[in-house]
Amino acid sequence: MPKQVDHEQRRQQIAEALLEVTGSQGLEGVSLRHVAAQAGVTSGMVQHYFPSKDAMVAFAMRAASARYSARMTAVLEGLGPAPDPRALVTGLLTALLPLDEQQRQDARVALAFQSYAAHRPAAADALRADNAQLCSFLAGLLAPQGADGPVTARHEHAATALLGLAEGLGIQVVSTGLPAERAVAALHASIDLTLRSLRP
Amino acid sequence: MPKQVDHEQRRQQIAEALLEVTGSQGLEGVSLRHVAAQAGVTSGMVQHYFPSKDAMVAFAMRAASARYSARMTAVLEGLGPAPDPRALVTGLLTALLPLDEQQRQDARVALAFQSYAAHRPAAADALRADNAQLCSFLAGLLAPQGADGPVTARHEHAATALLGLAEGLGIQVVSTGLPAERAVAALHASIDLTLRSLRP
DNA sequence: CTCGTTACGTTGCAGTCGTAACGCGAAGGA
DNA sequence: TCCTTCGCGTTACGACTGCAACGTAACGAG
């Protein structure tokens, strides 16, 4: 066997470069050469690890989704072993808002991918899976006895609403310059309202 | 004076073609020739009416915003002279959701523009103005005595939240395939909750 | 009629795009 | 030592891009 490298790591490195380019210039700025330059490699190497541009973008979407998942689990673990469900919900949803520069970057990337997925059913499927998973998890948190209570349609609807709210507010922050503190205030107020209505 | 044409109407025609292209293929599919072909004119003519591609896109953004405004006022007028404030709020926000194919198209266009504005401060300013206007109008509707009551920070926050919610749900419908009826149910439930908390 | 302005079409150019093909060095098995 | 395979770079190609330049038809003023 000749020289062996870690393909997955190479792809990860290229994907990260793609996410940086996407965050600063949108998907329109994503070209093989541009991404390669950002990653500090040649465009031939990019081509060696991805059979086509579409494959590269698809891989980067999965990488971005993994990054979000990591952020979520970090929030979960940061709250300790037996956290207050209310703090869990608040922490999870607040983590979706672009409050610092890194999250603003991620939010711009996510926004670009949403727009991308709006005309590519294949890409939409990937996003749908992530979203459905997060939504059902959140619905569980909203149930009265923490994560073990009965999950009804009302909880599902509330989870859908809260997720949609966090997403919409985040997008307004990065695209229309809505002040982040207004987004946080609106989100927390809605969480209060929702919890009060579900756990009288 | 030689032959005179209505410049504004020509630009409008071209902008509509741009919106159609954007709705079906995203902003990446927008090129001078492509838009011209969609509009049934030559690319030279497009160039004659817009000094650059950026100017064309900016004009189309204003056209899309005007289309949304028209939809809003149509909803307002469709509710008659002295409408129930609750019906007003519900009607306005529901009109933001992509419930038919035309609105899905518009939502994809809006999504593409949001992503576009996320890296162009100039474009973001235009979106911000529209959003702020709609938000303050909605805040007025949420006040207890219809449009004439005192508008407090709580109403502003509630309006921000409801607008963000409608936007986020709409995006999830077109980009992750969230069923439209779930979006409507979540939105209406949140409106109920909000109104109940603001008008006890 | 002539002339100048406007509307619009055509062509060309410099650049970028994605992708395919080819080339070469390195590394290990035979 | 040769040969194969992998890693990676280089080059080339056809398509497409935004844009500038030029050409021309139409029409009104003088």
Short mmCIF file of N, CA and C (backbone and C1' of nucleotides) in Angstrom, two decimals, chain B residues 2-4 7 10 42 45 49, chain C residues 4-10 12:
data_model
loop_
_atom_site.label_atom_id
_atom_site.label_comp_id
_atom_site.label_asym_id
_atom_site.label_seq_id
_atom_site.Cartn_x
_atom_site.Cartn_y
_atom_site.Cartn_z
N PRO B 2 -37.69 61.10 -29.80
CA PRO B 2 -37.88 59.82 -30.50
C PRO B 2 -38.81 58.91 -29.72
N LYS B 3 -38.84 57.69 -30.14
CA LYS B 3 -39.74 56.71 -29.52
C LYS B 3 -39.60 56.70 -28.00
N GLN B 4 -40.70 56.77 -27.33
CA GLN B 4 -40.67 56.78 -25.86
C GLN B 4 -41.38 55.55 -25.32
N HIS B 7 -40.20 53.36 -19.00
CA HIS B 7 -39.04 52.69 -18.42
C HIS B 7 -39.42 51.87 -17.20
N ARG B 10 -40.96 48.61 -18.13
CA ARG B 10 -39.96 47.67 -18.64
C ARG B 10 -39.17 47.06 -17.48
N THR B 42 -34.08 40.50 -25.11
CA THR B 42 -32.66 40.20 -25.29
C THR B 42 -31.87 40.71 -24.09
N MET B 45 -31.19 44.39 -24.02
CA MET B 45 -32.25 45.26 -23.51
C MET B 45 -32.20 45.34 -21.99
N TYR B 49 -31.64 48.83 -19.51
CA TYR B 49 -32.49 49.38 -18.45
C TYR B 49 -31.87 49.28 -17.07
P DG C 4 -26.66 66.40 -35.63
"O5'" DG C 4 -27.37 66.04 -34.26
"C5'" DG C 4 -28.39 66.90 -33.76
"C4'" DG C 4 -29.30 66.13 -32.83
"C3'" DG C 4 -28.55 65.23 -31.85
"O3'" DG C 4 -29.19 65.30 -30.58
"C1'" DG C 4 -30.09 63.94 -33.09
P DT C 5 -28.38 65.00 -29.27
"O5'" DT C 5 -29.44 64.15 -28.43
"C5'" DT C 5 -30.82 64.51 -28.51
"C4'" DT C 5 -31.68 63.27 -28.51
"C3'" DT C 5 -31.27 62.19 -27.49
"O3'" DT C 5 -32.34 62.04 -26.56
"C1'" DT C 5 -31.87 61.25 -29.58
P DT C 6 -32.13 61.29 -25.23
"O5'" DT C 6 -32.92 59.91 -25.47
"C5'" DT C 6 -34.26 59.97 -25.94
"C4'" DT C 6 -34.67 58.64 -26.54
"C3'" DT C 6 -34.35 57.42 -25.66
"O3'" DT C 6 -35.57 56.76 -25.33
"C1'" DT C 6 -33.75 57.03 -27.93
P DA C 7 -35.57 55.48 -24.45
"O5'" DA C 7 -35.53 54.33 -25.55
"C5'" DA C 7 -36.63 54.18 -26.43
"C4'" DA C 7 -36.45 52.92 -27.26
"C3'" DA C 7 -36.17 51.66 -26.44
"O3'" DA C 7 -36.97 50.60 -26.93
"C1'" DA C 7 -34.46 51.97 -28.06
P DC C 8 -37.11 49.31 -26.02
"O5'" DC C 8 -36.04 48.37 -26.72
"C5'" DC C 8 -36.18 48.12 -28.11
"C4'" DC C 8 -34.87 47.65 -28.69
"C3'" DC C 8 -34.30 46.39 -28.02
"O3'" DC C 8 -34.58 45.29 -28.86
"C1'" DC C 8 -32.64 47.92 -28.79
P DG C 9 -34.33 43.79 -28.44
"O5'" DG C 9 -33.22 43.35 -29.50
"C5'" DG C 9 -33.40 43.67 -30.86
"C4'" DG C 9 -32.10 43.48 -31.62
"C3'" DG C 9 -31.36 42.20 -31.26
"O3'" DG C 9 -31.02 41.48 -32.45
"C1'" DG C 9 -29.90 44.08 -31.03
P DT C 10 -30.29 40.10 -32.34
"O5'" DT C 10 -28.75 40.50 -32.51
"C5'" DT C 10 -28.38 41.47 -33.48
"C4'" DT C 10 -26.87 41.56 -33.56
"C3'" DT C 10 -26.13 40.25 -33.30
"O3'" DT C 10 -25.22 40.03 -34.37
"C1'" DT C 10 -25.29 41.98 -31.88
P DG C 12 -17.85 38.75 -33.39
"O5'" DG C 12 -17.03 39.31 -32.14
"C5'" DG C 12 -16.74 40.70 -32.09
"C4'" DG C 12 -16.09 41.05 -30.78
"C3'" DG C 12 -15.09 40.00 -30.26
"O3'" DG C 12 -13.96 40.68 -29.75
"C1'" DG C 12 -16.72 40.43 -28.61
#
